[in-house]
C-alpha positions in Angstrom: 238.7 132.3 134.3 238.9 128.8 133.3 240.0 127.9 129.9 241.8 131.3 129.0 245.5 131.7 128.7 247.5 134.7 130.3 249.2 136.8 127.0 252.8 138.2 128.1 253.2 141.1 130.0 254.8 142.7 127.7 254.6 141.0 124.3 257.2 143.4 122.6 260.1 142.6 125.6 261.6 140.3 122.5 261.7 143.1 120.2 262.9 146.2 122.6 265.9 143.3 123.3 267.3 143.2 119.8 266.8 147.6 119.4 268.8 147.6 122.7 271.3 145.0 122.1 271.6 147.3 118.6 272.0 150.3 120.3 274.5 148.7 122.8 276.7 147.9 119.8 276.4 151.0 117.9 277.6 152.4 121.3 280.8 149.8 122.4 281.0 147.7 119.1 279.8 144.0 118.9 282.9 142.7 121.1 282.1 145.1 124.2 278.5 144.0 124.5 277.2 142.4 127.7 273.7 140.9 128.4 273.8 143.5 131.3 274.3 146.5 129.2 271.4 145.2 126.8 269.0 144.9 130.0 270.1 148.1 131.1 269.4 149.7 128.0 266.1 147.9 127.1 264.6 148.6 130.6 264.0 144.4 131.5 265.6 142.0 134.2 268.6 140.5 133.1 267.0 137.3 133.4 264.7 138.3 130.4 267.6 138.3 127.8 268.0 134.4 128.5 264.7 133.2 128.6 264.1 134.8 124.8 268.3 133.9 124.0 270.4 130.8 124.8 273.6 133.3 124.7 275.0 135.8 123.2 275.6 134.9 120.0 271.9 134.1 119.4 271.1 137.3 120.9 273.2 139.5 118.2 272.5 136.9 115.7 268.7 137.8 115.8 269.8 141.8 115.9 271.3 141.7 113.2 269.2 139.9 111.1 266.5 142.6 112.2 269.1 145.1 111.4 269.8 143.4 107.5 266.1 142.9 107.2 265.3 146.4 107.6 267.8 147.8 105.0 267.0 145.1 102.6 263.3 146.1 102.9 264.2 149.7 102.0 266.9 148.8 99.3 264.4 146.0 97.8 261.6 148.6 97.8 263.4 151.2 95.9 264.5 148.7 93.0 260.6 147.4 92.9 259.8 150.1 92.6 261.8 150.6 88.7 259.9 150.0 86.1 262.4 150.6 83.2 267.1 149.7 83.7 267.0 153.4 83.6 264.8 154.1 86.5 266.7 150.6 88.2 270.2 152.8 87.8 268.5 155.9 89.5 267.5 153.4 92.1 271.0 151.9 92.7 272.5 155.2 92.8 269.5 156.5 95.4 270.7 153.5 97.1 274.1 154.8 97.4 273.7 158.6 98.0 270.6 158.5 99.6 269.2 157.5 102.9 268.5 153.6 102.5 270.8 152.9 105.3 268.4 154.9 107.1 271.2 156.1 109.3 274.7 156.9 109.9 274.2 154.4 112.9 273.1 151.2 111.1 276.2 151.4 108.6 277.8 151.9 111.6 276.3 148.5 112.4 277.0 147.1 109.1 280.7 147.4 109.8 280.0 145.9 113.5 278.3 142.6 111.5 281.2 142.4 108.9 283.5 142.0 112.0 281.0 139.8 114.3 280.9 137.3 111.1 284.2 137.3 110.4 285.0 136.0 113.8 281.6 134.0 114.0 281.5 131.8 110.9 277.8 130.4 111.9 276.9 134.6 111.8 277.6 134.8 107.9 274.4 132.8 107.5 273.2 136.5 108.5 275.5 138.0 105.5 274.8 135.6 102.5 271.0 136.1 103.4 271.6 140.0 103.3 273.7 139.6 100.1 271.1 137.3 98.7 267.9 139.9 99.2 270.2 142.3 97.8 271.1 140.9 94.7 267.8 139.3 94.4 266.2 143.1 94.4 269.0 144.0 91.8 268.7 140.9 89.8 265.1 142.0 89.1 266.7 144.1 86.0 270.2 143.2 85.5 271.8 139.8 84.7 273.3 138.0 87.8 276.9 139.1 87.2 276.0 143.0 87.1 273.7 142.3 90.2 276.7 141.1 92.0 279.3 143.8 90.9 276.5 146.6 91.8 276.1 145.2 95.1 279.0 145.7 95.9 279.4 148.9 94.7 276.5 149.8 96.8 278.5 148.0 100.0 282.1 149.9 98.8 280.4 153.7 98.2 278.5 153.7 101.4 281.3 152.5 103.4 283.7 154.8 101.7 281.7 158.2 101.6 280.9 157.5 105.4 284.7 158.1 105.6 286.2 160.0 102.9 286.2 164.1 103.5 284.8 164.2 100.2 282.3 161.3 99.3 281.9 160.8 95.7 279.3 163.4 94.4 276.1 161.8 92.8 276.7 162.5 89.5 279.9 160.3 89.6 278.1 158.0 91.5 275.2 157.4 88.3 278.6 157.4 85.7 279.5 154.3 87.9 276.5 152.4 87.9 275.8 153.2 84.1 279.8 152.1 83.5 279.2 149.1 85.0 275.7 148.3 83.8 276.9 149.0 80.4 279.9 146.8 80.4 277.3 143.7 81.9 275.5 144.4 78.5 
């Protein structure tokens, strides 16, 4: 067959990488991680995790920035969805208390980027992008100051009623947001 080029084998190898390599951390946490573990758990050679990543740190660089893109599509979506502050609060505090992290697991893997990026300062290219699309969604109706403080009481709430015996109810969670949207007024 002359003039026709051979497609991959298997043209989402790339992709299963970065869900194992997610997995794999979720599992052992970001420092544990081995390119064997990732092969193991994505069913391909070993060999296949260097032709698609130089090391590493590109590897888990490129997981989580699949990992932060995800949430930010679901967090973004509920905010463009709001078409009046009111139904923007209701969003943030969805956001909050309801499932935009998807699961337990990938705010399990927000902690294990927090950590990686701290320790990897060419990694917090990942963060500010995250924290950018985030406000950006927010900043769609509130000023850039209240985006920023209700980011990060999106960020301190989900990390603290993963934890806390008694997360904060959702009713105190909306008296929040509108404190903090009304003091931004």
């Amino acid at each position: 067959m002359t003039g026709s080029t051979r497609g991959p084998n298997d043209p989402r190898r790339r992709e299963r990488i970065l869900d194992a390599a997610l997995d794999v951390v979720a599992e052992h946490g970001a420092i544990k991680v081995t390119f064997r573990k990732i092969a193991e758990a994505a069913g391909v050679p070993l060999g296949s995790l260097t032709y698609y990543f130089d090391d590493m740190q590109h590897l888990l660089t490129a997981a989580f920035t699949r990992l932060a893109e995800t949430v930010s599509t679901r967090y973004g979506a509920l905010l463009e969805a709001a078409r009046t502050r009111q139904e923007a609060e209701e969003a943030v505090v969805e956001i909050i208390c309801g499932k935009v992290w998807g699961t337990d697991r990938n705010l399990l893997l927000s902690y294990e980027l927090y950590a990686f990026a701290t320790r990897h300062p060419e990694v917090r290219a990942v963060m500010r992008s995250w924290m950018q699309a985030s406000r950006s969604s927010l900043a769609r109706h509130f000023d850039p100051l209240t985006a920023r403080a209700l980011d990060a009481l999106v960020e301190g709430f989900s990390i603290h009623n993963s934890v806390d015996p008694r997360p904060t109810e959702r009713e105190e969670v909306a008296a929040v947001v509108r404190a903090v949207v009304d003091a931004g007024a």
